Short mmCIF file of C-alpha atoms and ligand atoms in Angstrom, two decimals:
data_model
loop_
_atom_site.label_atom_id
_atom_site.label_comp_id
_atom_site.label_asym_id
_atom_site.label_seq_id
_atom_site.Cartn_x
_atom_site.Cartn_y
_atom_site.Cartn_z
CA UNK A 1 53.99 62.65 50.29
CA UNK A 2 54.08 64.93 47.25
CA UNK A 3 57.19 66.76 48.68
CA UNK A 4 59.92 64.05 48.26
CA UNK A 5 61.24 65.19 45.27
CA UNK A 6 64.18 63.62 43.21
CA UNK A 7 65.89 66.22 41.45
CA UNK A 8 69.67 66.34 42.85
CA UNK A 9 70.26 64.23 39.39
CA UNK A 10 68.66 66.66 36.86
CA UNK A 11 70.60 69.68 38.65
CA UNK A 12 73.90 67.73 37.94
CA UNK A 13 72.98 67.10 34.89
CA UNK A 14 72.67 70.57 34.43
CA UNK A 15 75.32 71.43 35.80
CA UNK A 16 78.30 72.78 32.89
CA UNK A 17 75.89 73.04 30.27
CA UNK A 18 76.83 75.66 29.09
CA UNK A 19 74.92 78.21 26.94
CA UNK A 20 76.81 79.79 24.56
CA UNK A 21 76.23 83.63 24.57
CA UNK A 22 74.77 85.21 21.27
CA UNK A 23 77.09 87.40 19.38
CA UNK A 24 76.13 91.44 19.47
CA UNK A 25 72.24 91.70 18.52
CA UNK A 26 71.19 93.84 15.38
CA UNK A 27 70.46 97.28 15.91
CA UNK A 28 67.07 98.22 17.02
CA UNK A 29 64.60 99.92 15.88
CA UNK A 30 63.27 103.41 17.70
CA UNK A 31 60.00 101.90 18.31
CA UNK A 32 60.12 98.39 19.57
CA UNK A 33 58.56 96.62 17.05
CA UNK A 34 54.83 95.12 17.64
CA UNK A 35 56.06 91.53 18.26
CA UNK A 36 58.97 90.49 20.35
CA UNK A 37 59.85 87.26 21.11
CA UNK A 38 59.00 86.21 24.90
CA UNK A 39 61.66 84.05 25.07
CA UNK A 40 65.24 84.36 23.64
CA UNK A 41 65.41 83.00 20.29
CA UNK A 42 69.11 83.57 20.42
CA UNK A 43 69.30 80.61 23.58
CA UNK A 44 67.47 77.75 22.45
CA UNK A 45 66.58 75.51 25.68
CA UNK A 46 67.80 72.58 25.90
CA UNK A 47 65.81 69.58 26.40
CA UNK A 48 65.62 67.51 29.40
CA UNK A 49 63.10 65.63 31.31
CA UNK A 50 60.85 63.08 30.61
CA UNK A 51 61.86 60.87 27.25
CA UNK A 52 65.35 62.81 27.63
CA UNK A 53 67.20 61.75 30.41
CA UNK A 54 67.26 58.14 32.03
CA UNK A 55 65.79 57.57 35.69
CA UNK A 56 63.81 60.90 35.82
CA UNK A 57 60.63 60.95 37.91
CA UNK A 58 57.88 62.75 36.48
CA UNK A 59 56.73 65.67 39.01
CA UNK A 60 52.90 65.16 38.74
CA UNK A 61 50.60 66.47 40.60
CA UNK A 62 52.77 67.86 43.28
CA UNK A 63 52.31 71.52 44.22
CA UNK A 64 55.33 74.11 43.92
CA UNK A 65 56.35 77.53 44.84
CA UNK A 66 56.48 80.32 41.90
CA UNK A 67 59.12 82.80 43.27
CA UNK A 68 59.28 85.88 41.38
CA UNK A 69 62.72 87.42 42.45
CA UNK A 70 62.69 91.32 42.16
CA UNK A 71 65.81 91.94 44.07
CA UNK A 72 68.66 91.97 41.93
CA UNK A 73 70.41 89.36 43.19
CA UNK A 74 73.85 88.06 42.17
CA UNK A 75 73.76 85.20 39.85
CA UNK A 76 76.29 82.52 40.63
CA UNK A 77 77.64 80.38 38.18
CA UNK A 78 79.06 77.09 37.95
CA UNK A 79 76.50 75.47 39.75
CA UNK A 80 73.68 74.74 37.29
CA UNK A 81 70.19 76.56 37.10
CA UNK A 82 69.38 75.71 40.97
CA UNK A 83 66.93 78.55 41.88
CA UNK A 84 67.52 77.39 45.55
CA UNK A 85 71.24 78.64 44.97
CA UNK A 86 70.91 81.59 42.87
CA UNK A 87 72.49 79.35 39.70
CA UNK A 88 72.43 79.92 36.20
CA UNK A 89 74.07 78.92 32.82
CA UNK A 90 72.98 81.75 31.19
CA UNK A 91 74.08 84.63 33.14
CA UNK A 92 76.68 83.15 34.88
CA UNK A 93 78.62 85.49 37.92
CA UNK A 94 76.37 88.31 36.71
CA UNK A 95 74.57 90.81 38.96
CA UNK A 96 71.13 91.33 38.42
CA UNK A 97 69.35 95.48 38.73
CA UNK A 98 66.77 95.05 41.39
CA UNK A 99 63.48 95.46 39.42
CA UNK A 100 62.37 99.55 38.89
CA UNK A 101 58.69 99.21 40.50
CA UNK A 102 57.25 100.23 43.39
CA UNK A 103 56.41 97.47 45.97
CA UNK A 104 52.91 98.43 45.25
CA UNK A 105 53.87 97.69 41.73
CA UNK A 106 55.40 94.35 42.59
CA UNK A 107 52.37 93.28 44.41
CA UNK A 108 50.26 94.61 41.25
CA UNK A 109 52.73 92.07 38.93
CA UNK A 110 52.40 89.03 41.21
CA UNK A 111 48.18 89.62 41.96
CA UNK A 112 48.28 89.19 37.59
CA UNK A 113 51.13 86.19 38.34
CA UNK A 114 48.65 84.64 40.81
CA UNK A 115 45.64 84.72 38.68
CA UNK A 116 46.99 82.45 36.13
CA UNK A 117 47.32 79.47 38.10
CA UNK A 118 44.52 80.08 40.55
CA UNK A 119 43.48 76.33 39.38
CA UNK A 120 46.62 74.87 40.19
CA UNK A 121 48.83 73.94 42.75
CA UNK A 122 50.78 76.71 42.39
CA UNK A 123 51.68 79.61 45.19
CA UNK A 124 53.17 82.89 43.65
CA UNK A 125 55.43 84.50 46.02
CA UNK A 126 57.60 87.73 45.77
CA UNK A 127 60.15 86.54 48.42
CA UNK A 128 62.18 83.48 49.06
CA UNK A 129 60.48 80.27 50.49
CA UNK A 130 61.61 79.18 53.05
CA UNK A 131 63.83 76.16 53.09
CA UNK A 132 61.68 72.61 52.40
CA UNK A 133 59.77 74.43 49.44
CA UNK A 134 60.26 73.46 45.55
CA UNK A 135 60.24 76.48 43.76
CA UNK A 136 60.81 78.11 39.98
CA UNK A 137 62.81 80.95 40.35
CA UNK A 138 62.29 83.82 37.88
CA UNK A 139 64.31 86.67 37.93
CA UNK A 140 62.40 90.03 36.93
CA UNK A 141 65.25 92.38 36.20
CA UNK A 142 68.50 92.65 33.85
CA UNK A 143 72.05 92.04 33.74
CA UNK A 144 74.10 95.30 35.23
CA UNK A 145 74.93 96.38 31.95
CA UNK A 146 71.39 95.55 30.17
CA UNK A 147 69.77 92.66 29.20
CA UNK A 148 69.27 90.88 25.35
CA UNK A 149 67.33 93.97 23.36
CA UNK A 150 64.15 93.02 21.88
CA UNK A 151 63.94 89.95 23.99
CA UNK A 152 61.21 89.58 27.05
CA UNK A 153 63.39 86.82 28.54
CA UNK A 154 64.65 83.61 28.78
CA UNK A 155 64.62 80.42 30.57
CA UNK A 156 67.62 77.58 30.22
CA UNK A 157 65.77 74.26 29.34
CA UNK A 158 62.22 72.49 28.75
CA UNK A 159 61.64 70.34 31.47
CA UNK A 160 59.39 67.70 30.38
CA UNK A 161 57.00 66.30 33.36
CA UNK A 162 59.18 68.96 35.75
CA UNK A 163 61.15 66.50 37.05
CA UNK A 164 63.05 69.44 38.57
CA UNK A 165 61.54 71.80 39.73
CA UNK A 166 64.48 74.27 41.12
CA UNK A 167 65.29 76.01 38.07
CA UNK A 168 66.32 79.72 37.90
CA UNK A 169 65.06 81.78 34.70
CA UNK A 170 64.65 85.06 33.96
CA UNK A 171 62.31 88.17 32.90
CA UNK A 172 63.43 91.37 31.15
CA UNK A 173 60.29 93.73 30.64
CA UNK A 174 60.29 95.24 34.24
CA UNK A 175 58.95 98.59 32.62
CA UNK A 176 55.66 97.00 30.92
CA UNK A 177 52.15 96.87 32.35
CA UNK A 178 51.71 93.74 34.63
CA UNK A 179 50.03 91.54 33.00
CA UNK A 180 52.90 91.64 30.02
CA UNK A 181 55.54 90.83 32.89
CA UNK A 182 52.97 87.99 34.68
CA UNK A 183 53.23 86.18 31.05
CA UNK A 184 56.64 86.36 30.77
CA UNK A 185 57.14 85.20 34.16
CA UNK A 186 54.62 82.34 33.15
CA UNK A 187 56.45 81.77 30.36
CA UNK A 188 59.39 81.51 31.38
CA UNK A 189 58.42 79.07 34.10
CA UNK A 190 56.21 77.29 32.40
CA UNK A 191 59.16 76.22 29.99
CA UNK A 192 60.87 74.79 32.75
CA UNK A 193 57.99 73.05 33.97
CA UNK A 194 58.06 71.69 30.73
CA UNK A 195 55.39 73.35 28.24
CA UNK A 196 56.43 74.78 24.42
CA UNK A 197 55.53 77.27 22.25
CA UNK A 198 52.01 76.96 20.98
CA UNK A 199 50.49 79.04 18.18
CA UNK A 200 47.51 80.42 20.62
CA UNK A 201 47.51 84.17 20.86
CA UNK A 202 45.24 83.64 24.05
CA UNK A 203 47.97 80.79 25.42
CA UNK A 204 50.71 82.19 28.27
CA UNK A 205 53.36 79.85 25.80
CA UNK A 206 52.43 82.13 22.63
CA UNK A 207 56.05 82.71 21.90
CA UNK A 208 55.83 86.59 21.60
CA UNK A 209 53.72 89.62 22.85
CA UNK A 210 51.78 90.06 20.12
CA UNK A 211 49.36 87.77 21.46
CA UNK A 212 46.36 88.38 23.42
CA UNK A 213 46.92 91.04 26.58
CA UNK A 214 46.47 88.98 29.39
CA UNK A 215 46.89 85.48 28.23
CA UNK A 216 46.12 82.42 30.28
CA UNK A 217 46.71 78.52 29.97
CA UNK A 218 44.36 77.33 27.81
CA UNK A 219 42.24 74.38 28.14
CA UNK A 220 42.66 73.41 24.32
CA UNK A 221 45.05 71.30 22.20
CA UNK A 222 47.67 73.68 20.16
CA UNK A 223 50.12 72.92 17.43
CA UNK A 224 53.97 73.19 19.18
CA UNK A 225 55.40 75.83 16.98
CA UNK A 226 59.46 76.61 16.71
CA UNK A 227 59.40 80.55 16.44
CA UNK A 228 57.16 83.71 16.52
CA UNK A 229 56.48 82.91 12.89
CA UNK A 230 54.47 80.21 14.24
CA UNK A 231 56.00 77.37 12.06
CA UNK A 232 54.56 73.62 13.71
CA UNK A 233 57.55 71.71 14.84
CA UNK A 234 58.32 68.67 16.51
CA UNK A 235 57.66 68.95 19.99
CA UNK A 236 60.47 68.14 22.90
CA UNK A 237 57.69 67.26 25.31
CA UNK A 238 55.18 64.67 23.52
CA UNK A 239 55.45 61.82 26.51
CA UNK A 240 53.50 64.35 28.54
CA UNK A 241 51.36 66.69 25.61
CA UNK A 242 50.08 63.14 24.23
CA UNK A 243 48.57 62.49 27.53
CA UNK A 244 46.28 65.06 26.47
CA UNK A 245 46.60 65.83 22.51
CA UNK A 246 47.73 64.37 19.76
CA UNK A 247 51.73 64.54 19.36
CA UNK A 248 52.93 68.04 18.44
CA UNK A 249 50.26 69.33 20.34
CA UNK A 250 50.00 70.87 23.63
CA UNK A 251 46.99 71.68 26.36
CA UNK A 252 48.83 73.90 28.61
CA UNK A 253 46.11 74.19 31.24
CA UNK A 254 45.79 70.08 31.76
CA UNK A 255 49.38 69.76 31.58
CA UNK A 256 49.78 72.34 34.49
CA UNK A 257 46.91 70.79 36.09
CA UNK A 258 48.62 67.47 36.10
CA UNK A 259 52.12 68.88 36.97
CA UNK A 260 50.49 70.82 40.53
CA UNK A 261 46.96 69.38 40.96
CA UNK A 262 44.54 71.29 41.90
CA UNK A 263 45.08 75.14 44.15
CA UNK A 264 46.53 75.28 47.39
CA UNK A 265 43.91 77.42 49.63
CA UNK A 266 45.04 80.00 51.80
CA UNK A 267 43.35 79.30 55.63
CA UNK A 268 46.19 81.57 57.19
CA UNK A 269 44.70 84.58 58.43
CA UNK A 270 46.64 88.30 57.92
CA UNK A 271 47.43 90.02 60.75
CA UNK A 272 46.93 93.32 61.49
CA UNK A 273 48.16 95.52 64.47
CA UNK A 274 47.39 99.31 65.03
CA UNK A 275 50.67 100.65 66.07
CA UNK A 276 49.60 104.42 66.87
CA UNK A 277 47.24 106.08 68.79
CA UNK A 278 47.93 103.60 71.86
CA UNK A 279 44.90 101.83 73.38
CA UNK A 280 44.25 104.55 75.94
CA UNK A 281 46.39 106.97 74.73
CA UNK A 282 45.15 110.43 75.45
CA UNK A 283 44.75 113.23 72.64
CA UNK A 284 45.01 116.44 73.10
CA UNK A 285 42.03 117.95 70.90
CA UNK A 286 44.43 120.16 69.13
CA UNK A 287 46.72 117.83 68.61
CA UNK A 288 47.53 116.24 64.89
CA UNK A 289 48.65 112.39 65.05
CA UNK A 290 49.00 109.62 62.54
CA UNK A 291 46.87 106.40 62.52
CA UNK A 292 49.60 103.89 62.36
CA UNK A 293 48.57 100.15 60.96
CA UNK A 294 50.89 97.39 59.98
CA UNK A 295 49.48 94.57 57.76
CA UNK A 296 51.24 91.39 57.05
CA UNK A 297 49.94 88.06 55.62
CA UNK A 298 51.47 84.48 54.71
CA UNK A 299 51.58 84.97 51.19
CA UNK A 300 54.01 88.66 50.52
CA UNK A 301 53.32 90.45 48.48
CA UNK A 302 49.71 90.60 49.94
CA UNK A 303 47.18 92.60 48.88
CA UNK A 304 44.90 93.25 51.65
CA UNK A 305 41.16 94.94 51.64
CA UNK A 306 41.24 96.89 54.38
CA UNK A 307 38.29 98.79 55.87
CA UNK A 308 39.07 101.28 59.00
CA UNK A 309 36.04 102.60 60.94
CA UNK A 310 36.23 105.57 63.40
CA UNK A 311 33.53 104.90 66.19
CA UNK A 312 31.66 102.34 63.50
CA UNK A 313 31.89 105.10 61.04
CA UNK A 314 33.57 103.53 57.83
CA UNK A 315 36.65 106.29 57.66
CA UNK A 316 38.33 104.09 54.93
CA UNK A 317 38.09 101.27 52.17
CA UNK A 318 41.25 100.81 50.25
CA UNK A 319 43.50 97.87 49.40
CA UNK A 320 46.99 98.04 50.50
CA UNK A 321 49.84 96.07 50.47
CA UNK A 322 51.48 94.01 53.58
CA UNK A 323 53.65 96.93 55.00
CA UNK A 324 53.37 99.64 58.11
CA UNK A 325 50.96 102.52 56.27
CA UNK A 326 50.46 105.74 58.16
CA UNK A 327 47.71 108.33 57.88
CA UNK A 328 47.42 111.43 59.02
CA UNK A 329 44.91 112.77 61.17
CA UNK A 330 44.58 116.91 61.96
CA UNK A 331 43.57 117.83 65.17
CA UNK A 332 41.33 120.97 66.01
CA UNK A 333 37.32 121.77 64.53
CA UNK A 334 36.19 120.40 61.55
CA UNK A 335 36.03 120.18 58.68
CA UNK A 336 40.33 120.71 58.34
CA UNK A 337 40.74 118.58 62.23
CA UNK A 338 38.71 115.61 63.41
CA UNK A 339 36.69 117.48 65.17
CA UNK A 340 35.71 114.85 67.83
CA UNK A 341 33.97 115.47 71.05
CA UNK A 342 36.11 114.85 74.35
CA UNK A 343 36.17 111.27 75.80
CA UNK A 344 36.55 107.78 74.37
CA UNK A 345 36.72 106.98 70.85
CA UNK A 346 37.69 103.65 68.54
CA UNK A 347 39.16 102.59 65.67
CA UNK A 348 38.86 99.55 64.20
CA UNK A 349 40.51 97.77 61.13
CA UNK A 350 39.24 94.80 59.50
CA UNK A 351 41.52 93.43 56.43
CA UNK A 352 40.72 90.87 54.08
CA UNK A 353 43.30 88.80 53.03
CA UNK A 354 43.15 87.35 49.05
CA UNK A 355 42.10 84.21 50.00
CA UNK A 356 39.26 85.71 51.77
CA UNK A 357 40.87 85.22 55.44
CA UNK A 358 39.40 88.46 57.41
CA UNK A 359 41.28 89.87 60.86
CA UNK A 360 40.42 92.58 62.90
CA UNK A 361 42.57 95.19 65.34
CA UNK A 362 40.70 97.87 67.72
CA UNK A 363 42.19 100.38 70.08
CA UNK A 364 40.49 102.89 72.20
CA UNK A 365 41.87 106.34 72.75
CA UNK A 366 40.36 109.90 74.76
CA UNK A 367 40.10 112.74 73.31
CA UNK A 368 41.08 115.94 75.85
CA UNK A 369 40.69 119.24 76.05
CA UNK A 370 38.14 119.83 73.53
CA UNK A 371 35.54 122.13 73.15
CA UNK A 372 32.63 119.25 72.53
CA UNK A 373 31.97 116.85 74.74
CA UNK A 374 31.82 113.48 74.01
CA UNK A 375 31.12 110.74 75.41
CA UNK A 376 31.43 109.48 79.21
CA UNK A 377 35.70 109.52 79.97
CA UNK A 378 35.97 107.34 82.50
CA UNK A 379 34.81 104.93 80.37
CA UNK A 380 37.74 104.68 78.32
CA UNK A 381 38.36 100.81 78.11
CA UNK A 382 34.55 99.46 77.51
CA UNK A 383 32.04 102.32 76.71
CA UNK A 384 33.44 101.84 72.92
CA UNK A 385 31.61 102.45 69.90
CA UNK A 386 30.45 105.87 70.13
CA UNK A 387 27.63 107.13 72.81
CA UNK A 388 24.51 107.67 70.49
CA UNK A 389 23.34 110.77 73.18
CA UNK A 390 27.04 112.09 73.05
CA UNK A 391 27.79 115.47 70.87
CA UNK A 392 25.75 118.64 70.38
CA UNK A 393 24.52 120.46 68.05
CA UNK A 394 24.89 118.19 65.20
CA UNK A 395 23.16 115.81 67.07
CA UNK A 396 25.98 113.16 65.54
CA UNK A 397 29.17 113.25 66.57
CA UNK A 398 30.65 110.03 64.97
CA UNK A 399 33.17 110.81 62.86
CA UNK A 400 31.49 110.42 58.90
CA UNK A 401 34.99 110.00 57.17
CA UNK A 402 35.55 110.87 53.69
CA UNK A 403 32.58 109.02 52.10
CA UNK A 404 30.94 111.27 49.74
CA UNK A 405 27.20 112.86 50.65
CA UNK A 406 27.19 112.34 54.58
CA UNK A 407 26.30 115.61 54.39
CA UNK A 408 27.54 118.60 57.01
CA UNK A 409 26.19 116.90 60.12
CA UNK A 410 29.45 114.78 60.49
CA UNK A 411 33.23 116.02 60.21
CA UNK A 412 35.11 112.71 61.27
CA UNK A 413 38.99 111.83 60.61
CA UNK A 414 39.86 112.36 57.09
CA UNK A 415 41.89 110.15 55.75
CA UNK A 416 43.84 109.82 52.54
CA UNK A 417 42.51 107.26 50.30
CA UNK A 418 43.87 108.90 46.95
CA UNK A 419 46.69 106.58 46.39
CA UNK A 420 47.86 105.24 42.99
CA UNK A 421 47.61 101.79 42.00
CA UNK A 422 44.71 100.61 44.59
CA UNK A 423 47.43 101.41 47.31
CA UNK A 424 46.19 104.11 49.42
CA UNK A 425 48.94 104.76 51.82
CA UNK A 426 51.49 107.00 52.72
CA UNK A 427 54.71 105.09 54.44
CA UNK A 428 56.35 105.61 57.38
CA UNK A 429 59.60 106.73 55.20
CA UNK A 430 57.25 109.73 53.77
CA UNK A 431 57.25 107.88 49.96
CA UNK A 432 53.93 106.83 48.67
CA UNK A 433 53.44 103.33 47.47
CA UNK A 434 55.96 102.84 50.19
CA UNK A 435 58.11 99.85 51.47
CA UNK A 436 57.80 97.02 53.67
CA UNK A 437 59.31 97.97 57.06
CA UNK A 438 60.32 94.24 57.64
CA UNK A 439 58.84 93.86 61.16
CA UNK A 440 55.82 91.61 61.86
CA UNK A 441 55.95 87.74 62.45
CA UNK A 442 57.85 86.80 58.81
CA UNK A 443 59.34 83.70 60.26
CA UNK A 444 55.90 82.08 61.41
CA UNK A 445 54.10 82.58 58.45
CA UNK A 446 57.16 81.68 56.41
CA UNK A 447 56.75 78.36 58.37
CA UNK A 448 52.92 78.07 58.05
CA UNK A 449 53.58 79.04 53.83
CA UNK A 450 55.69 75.33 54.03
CA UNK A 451 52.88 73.50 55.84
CA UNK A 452 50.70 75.22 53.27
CA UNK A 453 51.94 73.15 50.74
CA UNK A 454 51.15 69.84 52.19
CA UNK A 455 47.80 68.88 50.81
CA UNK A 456 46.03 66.00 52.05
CA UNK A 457 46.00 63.15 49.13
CA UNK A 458 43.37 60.16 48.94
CA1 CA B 1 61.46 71.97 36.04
CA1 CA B 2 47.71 86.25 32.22
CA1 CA B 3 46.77 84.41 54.01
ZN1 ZN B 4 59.14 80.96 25.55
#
C-alpha cells in the first residue's frame, strides 16, 4: 500500500546539513513594503530528491498529512528536518511563540489551508497525527526572540518527487489575514514536496505576497523563476515538472496531483453531546441555566454547522469550532427569560461536519413552577416536540428563538449568535472564540484520521 514509505535515508541525509544563519538583516522600513519574499531569500534550500540523491523513491500518488503546528513547540536540533521529531537545521534548539490567534482563528487559517488541496490527497490538520501518518510539518509562529524581518518564512530543502515526506518548515506571518498565512503554509510545504518558484501571481509558489490574495495551485505550465524579481532559472526539480511542462517549467496543481492523488473523503461523522440541561432535568421557571454542547470531529480544527432547535423551533444556526460552547438561557417571562410553559420541552442539535457528515443530540427537560402551562408533565421522556394544543394566550408556545420577524406571538430561548469570525460561542472559561476543553473521544478519531488515509487503489 501507499503507506510504506522509504524515507529513513533522505532524513540522514539531512541530517548535519547545516544552514548557515544570515548575518543581521537591513533595517526596515516603517511600512512593510508591498512585496515580501514568502520564502527566505537569505536560506536558499537545498536540493534533494529525485535526480539529486541516489536510491530515492519517488512519493507519487500517496496521500499525506499537512500539520500546521500552532503551538510553539521547541525545535530540536541535530536531528535533521524530521517533522515527526520536532527537527530542524534552520532553527536548531530554538523555542518557537505559540501562534497569537484565537482557536477560532486557527480553525479560520486551516478552513483557507484546506481549500487549496481539496483535489488532492492531502488532510490539513491543526494537531499532531497520530503515529503511522506521513506528514509536512509547518510551524506557524517565530523564534522567542523574533523571526527573519521582512520574510513570510522558510522551508529547508526542495524535495523533488517528495521522497520524504517528514520535513519540518516554518511560517512567520501569524498576524496576517488567513488566506496570506494558508499560502505561506502552502508554500512552504509545497517546497518540500518538491515544487519552485513560478512567476504566477495566481500560483501558491509565487515567491512573494504581492501576488494574487488567495492564490491556488494552478493547473498551467510556469517559468521556474530564482527570486521575487521573477528572473527564469534553471529549475532543481525538472525529472518531475517535465512530466508535465517543458523543462524550467512547472504545473503545480498536476504535480501535487501526482504527488497525493486524488482527496481523501471524510465518512467520519462529528459527534455531538449536550452536556447541560440533563435529559429530565427539572427547571425551575425562574431559573437561568446554560445550554451546554460539546462538538468534536476527526479532522481538529473542525468547523461545524450547527443548527439547535428548541421544541422544533430553529433557536440557532451558527458555525462553531470542535470545543464545549455554552449559552445562556434567562429564566422568568419573556421577552428577557424563555418564557416557556410548564412541562416537557427539547432541544435538539444537528451539526454538520465539513465533509458534509451530519449528527444529531436531543435531551428532554420540564419546566416547573411556571405560570403557563405547557404541555402534559408526566410525559417527560416521549411526549417530545412540543404539544401543538399546549400554551395560552398566544396560542404558540414553542419557543421562536432569535430569528428575525416571528413576530410577538413567540418569546423562545434567546441565544447568542453574535460571535466574531462565524464562531458564535461563548466558552466554558467565559472568553469568546474560546478553547478546546480537551475532552471528547480524541484517541478514536485520531485512530479513524490513520485509517482515513488508506485509500483503496485498483
Ligand atoms: Ca518532502
Ligand atoms: Ca489559497
Ligand atoms: Ca469528519
Ligand atoms: Zn518559497
Amino acid at each position: 500500500m501507499a503507506l510504506v514509505i522509504s524515507w529513513l535515508a533522505a532524513t540522514a541525509w539531512i541530517a548535519g546539513s547545516g544552514v548557515v544563519v544570515p548575518a543581521a538583516p537591513e533595517p526596515q522600513p516603517l511600512d512593510p513594503p508591498p512585496v515580501m519574499p514568502i520564502t527566505d531569500p537569505a536560506r536558499p534550500p537545498m536540493h534533494m530528491g529525485l535526480g539529486h540523491e541516489p536510491d530515492v523513491q519517488a512519493g507519487f500518488n500517496t496521500p499525506t498529512v499537512l500539520y500546521v503546528n500552532f503551538e510553539g513547540p521547541f525545535m530540536n536540533g541535530g536531528c535533521g528536518n524530521n517533522s515527526l521529531q520536532d527537527c530542524t537545521t534552520i532553527f536548531p534548539n530554538t523555542q518557537f511563540l505559540e501562534h497569537p490567534g484565537s482557536p477560532a482563528t486557527r480553525a479560520a487559517i486551516i478552513q483557507a489551508t484546506r481549500e487549496d488541496v481539496e483535489d488532492f490527497g492531502v488532510i490539513v490538520v491543526g494537531e499532531r497525527p497520530p503515529a503511522g501518518n506521513p506528514y509536512a510539518m509547518v510551524v506557524a509562529g517565530v523564534p522567542n526572540g523574533g523571526g527573519p524581518p521582512g520574510v513570510g518564512g522558510v522551508a529547508p530543502g526542495i524535495d523533488c518527487s517528495n521522497t520524504n515526506p517528514n520535513i519540518t518548515s516554518f511560517s512567520f506571518l501569524v498576524n496576517d489575514n488567513a488566506n496570506i498565512q494558508a499560502t505561506v503554509i502552502h508554500q512552504e510545504a509545497a517546497h518540500t514536496w518538491g515544487l519552485e518558484h513560478v512567476d504566477d501571481p495566481s500560483d501558491n509558489l509565487f515567491p512573494s505576497t504581492g501576488g494574487a490574495s488567495d492564490p491556488k495551485y494552478q493547473d498551467t505550465c510556469s517559468t521556474v523563476v530564482a527570486d521575487v524579481a521573477l528572473n527564469p532559472t534553471n529549475a532543481a526539480c525538472n525529472s518531475v515538472h517535465t512530466m508535465f511542462c517543458n523543462a524550467n517549467q512547472q504545473n503545480s496543481y498536476q504535480e501535487m496531483l501526482l504527488l497525493f492523488g486524488p482527496p481523501i473523503p471524510d465518512q467520519v461523522a462529528p459527534l455531538v453531546t449536550i452536556d447541560s440541561p440533563l435529559d429530565g432535568q427539572e427547571l425551575d421557571y425562574e431559573t437561568d441555566f446554560e445550554l451546554t454542547v460539546t462538538l468534536d470531529d476527526d479532522r481538529r480544527p473542525a468547523v461545524l454547522a450547527t443548527t439547535v432547535y428548541f421544541d422544533d423551533a430553529e433557536a440557532a444556526d451558527v458555525s462553531l469550532i470542535n470545543a464545549t460552547h455554552t449559552f445562556p438561557v434567562n429564566g422568568g417571562d419573556a421577552p428577557m427569560g424563555h418564557g416557556l410553559g410548564n412541562g416537557p420541552h427539547t432541544i435538539r442539535v444537528d451539526i454538520v461536519d465539513e465533509g458534509g457528515n451530519p449528527a444529531s443530540a436531543e435531551v428532554t427537560f420540564v419546566i416547573v413552577n411556571g405560570p403557563m402551562e405547557g404541555s402534559d408533565e408526566t410525559g417527560a421522556d416521549d411526549s417530545t416536540g412540543g404539544d401543538p394544543t399546549a400554551g395560552e394566550g398566544t396560542g404558540d408556545d414553542l419557543p421562536g428563538g432569535t430569528g428575525a420577524g416571528t413576530g410577538a406571538a413567540t418569546t423562545g430561548p434567546e441565544l447568542d449568535d453574535s460571535g466574531d469570525e462565524g464562531c458564535a460561542c461563548r466558552a466554558t472559561d467565559g472568553t469568546r472564540g474560546d478553547s478546546s476543553t480537551g475532552t471528547g473521544p480524541g484517541t478514536a478519531l485520531l485512530v479513524l484520521l490513520t485509517l482515513g488515509l488508506w485509500r483503496r487503489r485498483d
